[in-house]
PDB file of C-alpha atoms and ligand atoms in Angstrom:
ATOM      1  CA  MET A  28     -84.626 224.574  84.122  1.00 94.00           C
ATOM      2  CA  LYS A  29     -86.953 227.785  84.436  1.00 98.00           C
ATOM      3  CA  THR A  30     -85.501 230.098  82.202  1.00 98.00           C
ATOM      4  CA  ALA A  31     -85.591 234.085  80.529  1.00 98.00           C
ATOM      5  CA  LEU A  32     -84.859 237.045  78.368  1.00 98.00           C
ATOM      6  CA  TYR A  33     -85.264 240.711  80.360  1.00 98.00           C
ATOM      7  CA  PRO A  34     -84.650 242.707  77.387  1.00 98.00           C
ATOM      8  CA  GLY A  35     -83.621 246.505  77.083  1.00 97.00           C
ATOM      9  CA  SER A  36     -82.077 249.104  76.475  1.00 97.00           C
ATOM     10  CA  PHE A  37     -80.058 249.642  80.000  1.00 98.00           C
ATOM     11  CA  ASP A  38     -77.626 252.658  78.482  1.00 98.00           C
ATOM     12  CA  PRO A  39     -77.883 252.346  81.596  1.00 98.00           C
ATOM     13  CA  ILE A  40     -78.534 249.819  84.339  1.00 98.00           C
ATOM     14  CA  THR A  41     -80.193 251.651  86.752  1.00 98.00           C
ATOM     15  CA  ASN A  42     -80.939 250.659  90.472  1.00 98.00           C
ATOM     16  CA  GLY A  43     -84.557 250.010  89.197  1.00 97.00           C
ATOM     17  CA  HIS A  44     -83.355 247.452  86.542  1.00 98.00           C
ATOM     18  CA  LEU A  45     -81.709 245.869  89.618  1.00 98.00           C
ATOM     19  CA  ASP A  46     -84.467 245.958  91.722  1.00 98.00           C
ATOM     20  CA  ILE A  47     -86.629 243.829  88.539  1.00 98.00           C
ATOM     21  CA  ILE A  48     -83.622 241.320  88.169  1.00 98.00           C
ATOM     22  CA  GLU A  49     -83.428 240.319  92.067  1.00 98.00           C
ATOM     23  CA  ARG A  50     -87.223 239.699  91.520  1.00 98.00           C
ATOM     24  CA  ALA A  51     -86.623 237.455  88.613  1.00 98.00           C
ATOM     25  CA  LEU A  52     -84.048 235.671  90.040  1.00 98.00           C
ATOM     26  CA  LYS A  53     -86.081 234.161  92.435  1.00 98.00           C
ATOM     27  CA  LEU A  54     -88.768 232.646  89.734  1.00 98.00           C
ATOM     28  CA  PHE A  55     -86.091 231.861  86.932  1.00 98.00           C
ATOM     29  CA  ASP A  56     -82.659 229.647  87.276  1.00 98.00           C
ATOM     30  CA  LYS A  57     -81.785 231.328  84.665  1.00 98.00           C
ATOM     31  CA  LEU A  58     -81.736 234.686  83.170  1.00 98.00           C
ATOM     32  CA  TYR A  59     -80.591 236.321  79.785  1.00 98.00           C
ATOM     33  CA  ILE A  60     -80.134 240.290  80.217  1.00 98.00           C
ATOM     34  CA  VAL A  61     -80.094 241.200  76.611  1.00 98.00           C
ATOM     35  CA  ILE A  62     -78.831 244.018  75.388  1.00 98.00           C
ATOM     36  CA  SER A  63     -81.477 245.081  72.267  1.00 96.00           C
ATOM     37  CA  VAL A  64     -79.524 247.267  69.031  1.00 96.00           C
ATOM     38  CA  ASN A  65     -82.058 249.316  67.922  1.00 88.00           C
ATOM     39  CA  PRO A  66     -80.222 251.104  65.146  1.00 85.00           C
ATOM     40  CA  ASP A  67     -83.261 253.665  65.097  1.00 89.00           C
ATOM     41  CA  LYS A  68     -82.738 254.834  68.557  1.00 88.00           C
ATOM     42  CA  LYS A  69     -79.370 256.522  69.924  1.00 92.00           C
ATOM     43  CA  THR A  70     -77.603 255.490  73.238  1.00 96.00           C
ATOM     44  CA  LEU A  71     -75.146 256.944  74.977  1.00 96.00           C
ATOM     45  CA  PHE A  72     -73.420 254.139  76.047  1.00 97.00           C
ATOM     46  CA  THR A  73     -72.359 251.321  72.838  1.00 97.00           C
ATOM     47  CA  ALA A  74     -73.606 248.130  72.993  1.00 97.00           C
ATOM     48  CA  ALA A  75     -69.986 246.940  73.867  1.00 97.00           C
ATOM     49  CA  GLU A  76     -69.119 249.661  76.558  1.00 98.00           C
ATOM     50  CA  ARG A  77     -73.276 248.848  77.782  1.00 98.00           C
ATOM     51  CA  ALA A  78     -72.727 244.850  78.140  1.00 98.00           C
ATOM     52  CA  ASP A  79     -69.127 244.896  79.949  1.00 98.00           C
ATOM     53  CA  ILE A  80     -71.130 247.537  82.749  1.00 98.00           C
ATOM     54  CA  LEU A  81     -74.245 244.823  82.860  1.00 98.00           C
ATOM     55  CA  GLU A  82     -71.566 241.948  83.423  1.00 98.00           C
ATOM     56  CA  HIS A  83     -69.394 244.134  86.046  1.00 98.00           C
ATOM     57  CA  VAL A  84     -72.823 245.027  88.133  1.00 98.00           C
ATOM     58  CA  LEU A  85     -73.685 241.445  87.945  1.00 98.00           C
ATOM     59  CA  LYS A  86     -70.832 239.073  88.354  1.00 98.00           C
ATOM     60  CA  ASP A  87     -71.826 237.871  91.607  1.00 97.00           C
ATOM     61  CA  HIS A  88     -75.270 236.048  89.839  1.00 98.00           C
ATOM     62  CA  PRO A  89     -73.448 232.419  87.932  1.00 98.00           C
ATOM     63  CA  GLN A  90     -77.441 232.206  86.922  1.00 98.00           C
ATOM     64  CA  ILE A  91     -77.311 235.804  84.800  1.00 98.00           C
ATOM     65  CA  GLU A  92     -76.144 236.052  81.561  1.00 98.00           C
ATOM     66  CA  VAL A  93     -75.291 239.394  79.620  1.00 98.00           C
ATOM     67  CA  ILE A  94     -75.793 238.774  75.651  1.00 98.00           C
ATOM     68  CA  ILE A  95     -75.984 241.746  72.396  1.00 98.00           C
ATOM     69  CA  ASN A  96     -79.608 240.914  70.765  1.00 97.00           C
ATOM     70  CA  GLU A  97     -79.665 241.970  66.465  1.00 96.00           C
ATOM     71  CA  VAL A  98     -82.703 239.915  65.626  1.00 96.00           C
ATOM     72  CA  LEU A  99     -86.142 240.352  67.088  1.00 96.00           C
ATOM     73  CA  THR A 100     -87.036 239.295  70.788  1.00 97.00           C
ATOM     74  CA  VAL A 101     -89.055 235.974  70.357  1.00 98.00           C
ATOM     75  CA  GLN A 102     -86.580 235.084  68.377  1.00 97.00           C
ATOM     76  CA  LYS A 103     -83.132 235.079  70.605  1.00 98.00           C
ATOM     77  CA  ALA A 104     -85.786 233.806  73.239  1.00 98.00           C
ATOM     78  CA  LYS A 105     -85.955 230.437  70.837  1.00 97.00           C
ATOM     79  CA  GLU A 106     -82.370 230.412  70.460  1.00 97.00           C
ATOM     80  CA  MET A 107     -81.620 230.556  74.429  1.00 98.00           C
ATOM     81  CA  LYS A 108     -84.326 227.820  75.093  1.00 98.00           C
ATOM     82  CA  ALA A 109     -86.416 230.482  77.389  1.00 98.00           C
ATOM     83  CA  SER A 110     -90.053 230.339  78.062  1.00 98.00           C
ATOM     84  CA  HIS A 111     -90.555 234.244  79.490  1.00 98.00           C
ATOM     85  CA  ILE A 112     -89.557 237.541  78.247  1.00 98.00           C
ATOM     86  CA  VAL A 113     -88.972 239.351  81.899  1.00 98.00           C
ATOM     87  CA  ARG A 114     -90.541 243.580  82.171  1.00 98.00           C
ATOM     88  CA  GLY A 115     -90.395 246.047  84.587  1.00 96.00           C
ATOM     89  CA  LEU A 116     -93.306 248.808  85.218  1.00 95.00           C
ATOM     90  CA  ARG A 117     -92.886 251.667  87.248  1.00 93.00           C
ATOM     91  CA  ALA A 118     -95.519 253.674  87.217  1.00 83.00           C
ATOM     92  CA  LEU A 119     -99.441 253.896  84.808  1.00 83.00           C
ATOM     93  CA  THR A 120     -97.536 255.630  81.913  1.00 82.00           C
ATOM     94  CA  ASP A 121     -95.587 251.904  81.065  1.00 90.00           C
ATOM     95  CA  PHE A 122     -98.199 249.770  80.512  1.00 92.00           C
ATOM     96  CA  ASP A 123     -99.406 251.201  77.009  1.00 93.00           C
ATOM     97  CA  TYR A 124     -96.232 250.748  75.410  1.00 94.00           C
ATOM     98  CA  GLU A 125     -96.054 247.056  77.355  1.00 95.00           C
ATOM     99  CA  PHE A 126     -98.927 246.064  76.095  1.00 95.00           C
ATOM    100  CA  GLN A 127     -98.587 246.774  72.817  1.00 96.00           C
ATOM    101  CA  LEU A 128     -95.104 245.492  72.927  1.00 96.00           C
ATOM    102  CA  THR A 129     -96.547 241.758  74.435  1.00 97.00           C
ATOM    103  CA  ASN A 130     -99.390 241.882  72.333  1.00 97.00           C
ATOM    104  CA  ALA A 131     -96.944 242.080  69.156  1.00 97.00           C
ATOM    105  CA  ASN A 132     -94.232 238.898  70.276  1.00 97.00           C
ATOM    106  CA  ARG A 133     -97.640 237.566  71.277  1.00 97.00           C
ATOM    107  CA  VAL A 134     -98.639 237.179  67.431  1.00 97.00           C
ATOM    108  CA  LEU A 135     -95.114 236.939  66.969  1.00 97.00           C
ATOM    109  CA  ASP A 136     -94.503 233.268  68.862  1.00 97.00           C
ATOM    110  CA  LYS A 137     -97.846 232.916  71.271  1.00 96.00           C
ATOM    111  CA  SER A 138     -94.923 230.131  73.069  1.00 97.00           C
ATOM    112  CA  ILE A 139     -93.139 233.138  74.704  1.00 97.00           C
ATOM    113  CA  ASP A 140     -94.850 234.575  76.612  1.00 97.00           C
ATOM    114  CA  THR A 141     -93.907 238.272  78.999  1.00 98.00           C
ATOM    115  CA  VAL A 142     -94.542 238.508  82.545  1.00 98.00           C
ATOM    116  CA  PHE A 143     -93.947 241.946  84.830  1.00 97.00           C
ATOM    117  CA  PHE A 144     -92.349 242.316  88.136  1.00 97.00           C
ATOM    118  CA  MET A 145     -93.349 245.684  89.342  1.00 95.00           C
ATOM    119  CA  THR A 146     -90.588 248.106  91.024  1.00 94.00           C
ATOM    120  CA  ASP A 147     -90.606 249.020  94.452  1.00 95.00           C
ATOM    121  CA  ASN A 148     -91.819 252.556  94.846  1.00 94.00           C
ATOM    122  CA  GLN A 149     -88.524 254.307  95.244  1.00 94.00           C
ATOM    123  CA  HIS A 150     -87.234 253.489  91.838  1.00 95.00           C
ATOM    124  CA  ALA A 151     -91.111 254.059  90.342  1.00 92.00           C
ATOM    125  CA  PHE A 152     -89.758 257.527  88.446  1.00 91.00           C
ATOM    126  CA  LEU A 153     -86.456 255.781  87.784  1.00 95.00           C
ATOM    127  CA  SER A 154     -85.022 256.446  83.910  1.00 95.00           C
ATOM    128  CA  SER A 155     -81.982 255.960  82.233  1.00 96.00           C
ATOM    129  CA  SER A 156     -83.079 258.887  80.164  1.00 95.00           C
ATOM    130  CA  ALA A 157     -83.828 260.582  83.396  1.00 95.00           C
ATOM    131  CA  VAL A 158     -80.450 259.741  84.883  1.00 96.00           C
ATOM    132  CA  LYS A 159     -78.163 261.045  81.720  1.00 95.00           C
ATOM    133  CA  GLU A 160     -80.278 264.966  81.760  1.00 95.00           C
ATOM    134  CA  ILE A 161     -78.874 265.235  85.110  1.00 95.00           C
ATOM    135  CA  ALA A 162     -75.660 263.277  84.698  1.00 94.00           C
ATOM    136  CA  GLN A 163     -75.093 266.212  81.777  1.00 91.00           C
ATOM    137  CA  PHE A 164     -75.855 269.037  83.788  1.00 92.00           C
ATOM    138  CA  GLY A 165     -73.609 267.653  86.583  1.00 90.00           C
ATOM    139  CA  GLY A 166     -76.050 266.522  88.736  1.00 93.00           C
ATOM    140  CA  ALA A 167     -75.048 264.027  90.965  1.00 95.00           C
ATOM    141  CA  ILE A 168     -76.038 260.009  89.939  1.00 96.00           C
ATOM    142  CA  ASP A 169     -74.964 257.879  92.599  1.00 96.00           C
ATOM    143  CA  ALA A 170     -78.246 257.321  94.247  1.00 96.00           C
ATOM    144  CA  PHE A 171     -79.801 255.888  91.167  1.00 97.00           C
ATOM    145  CA  LEU A 172     -77.300 253.395  89.047  1.00 98.00           C
ATOM    146  CA  PRO A 173     -74.705 251.078  90.819  1.00 98.00           C
ATOM    147  CA  PRO A 174     -71.220 252.425  91.408  1.00 98.00           C
ATOM    148  CA  TYR A 175     -69.012 250.983  88.401  1.00 98.00           C
ATOM    149  CA  ALA A 176     -71.840 252.298  85.711  1.00 98.00           C
ATOM    150  CA  VAL A 177     -71.485 255.674  87.781  1.00 97.00           C
ATOM    151  CA  LYS A 178     -68.342 255.768  87.815  1.00 97.00           C
ATOM    152  CA  LYS A 179     -68.443 255.132  83.633  1.00 97.00           C
ATOM    153  CA  MET A 180     -70.969 257.801  83.527  1.00 95.00           C
ATOM    154  CA  ARG A 181     -68.782 260.491  84.228  1.00 94.00           C
ATOM    155  CA  GLU A 182     -65.664 259.016  82.704  1.00 95.00           C
ATOM    156  CA  LYS A 183     -68.351 259.424  79.559  1.00 92.00           C
ATOM    157  CA  MET A 184     -69.331 262.669  80.558  1.00 88.00           C
ATOM    158  CA  LYS A 185     -66.209 264.060  80.639  1.00 81.00           C
TER     159      LYS A 185
HETATM  160  P1  LIG B 218     -86.658 249.687  76.801  1.00 53.94           P
HETATM  161  O1  LIG B 218     -85.687 250.513  75.786  1.00 53.94           O
HETATM  162  O2  LIG B 218     -86.455 248.801  76.099  1.00 53.94           O
HETATM  163  O3  LIG B 218     -87.577 250.452  77.290  1.00 53.94           O
HETATM  164  P2  LIG B 218     -85.065 250.220  79.733  1.00 53.94           P
HETATM  165  O4  LIG B 218     -83.485 249.991  79.423  1.00 53.94           O
HETATM  166  O5  LIG B 218     -85.516 251.535  79.540  1.00 53.94           O
HETATM  167  O6  LIG B 218     -85.395 249.215  78.196  1.00 53.94           O
HETATM  168  O7  LIG B 218     -86.069 249.205  79.739  1.00 53.94           O
HETATM  169  C1  LIG B 218     -85.641 247.902  80.018  1.00 53.94           C
HETATM  170  C2  LIG B 218     -87.002 246.915  80.870  1.00 53.94           C
HETATM  171  O8  LIG B 218     -87.162 247.676  82.128  1.00 53.94           O
HETATM  172  C3  LIG B 218     -88.468 247.753  80.222  1.00 53.94           C
HETATM  173  O9  LIG B 218     -89.507 247.016  81.254  1.00 53.94           O
HETATM  174  C4  LIG B 218     -88.613 249.264  81.375  1.00 53.94           C
HETATM  175  O10 LIG B 218     -90.829 249.320  81.862  1.00 53.94           O
HETATM  176  C5  LIG B 218     -87.959 248.589  82.745  1.00 53.94           C
HETATM  177  N1  LIG B 218     -87.369 249.406  83.191  1.00 53.94           N
HETATM  178  C6  LIG B 218     -86.315 250.460  83.220  1.00 53.94           C
HETATM  179  N2  LIG B 218     -86.442 251.779  84.379  1.00 53.94           N
HETATM  180  C7  LIG B 218     -87.378 251.041  85.526  1.00 53.94           C
HETATM  181  C8  LIG B 218     -87.603 251.457  86.619  1.00 53.94           C
HETATM  182  N3  LIG B 218     -86.878 252.148  87.283  1.00 53.94           N
HETATM  183  N4  LIG B 218     -87.717 250.124  87.503  1.00 53.94           N
HETATM  184  C9  LIG B 218     -88.512 249.186  86.697  1.00 53.94           C
HETATM  185  N5  LIG B 218     -88.646 248.603  85.171  1.00 53.94           N
HETATM  186  C10 LIG B 218     -88.134 249.600  84.343  1.00 53.94           C
END
């Protein structure tokens, strides 16, 4: 039984996150989608709202469980008996940050490794923050988010 955690802000989940999740499901039997609560990071949706969106969007995948995490990712991985952390790579710009994060996590717990999936080209320039900016100015966001996330985003922008 191979278990992994996919941590992130998911504020909200985009089609890019979904792409990574689908790739990870081919490798892992159990995947925890972990909403990382970072008190220093301002988010549009609360952790509970983000969990609601993720649960709706991913309801057809019995191997997935959505959790909210307030401790270190490696600590949560250990607790959930996960051997790997999943992260996504878009353009080269993600590399620097992910490189630092992976090394820090490795120092914290060398038994937990990080695996990366490269997203499909069409999502390579997609980020939750870009979508939030587009939505703020009333732009169409349907191409970037799963339908339930679009609905919740529209409600939020009202
Ligand atoms: P964080 O605040 O941890 O970066 P995000 O929700 O922005 O949280 O991202 C979580 C993970 O998903 C990161 O590894 C990020 O690189 C990846 N990711 C975000 N958007 C995309 C995308 N469009 N395609 C592939 N991976 C993505």
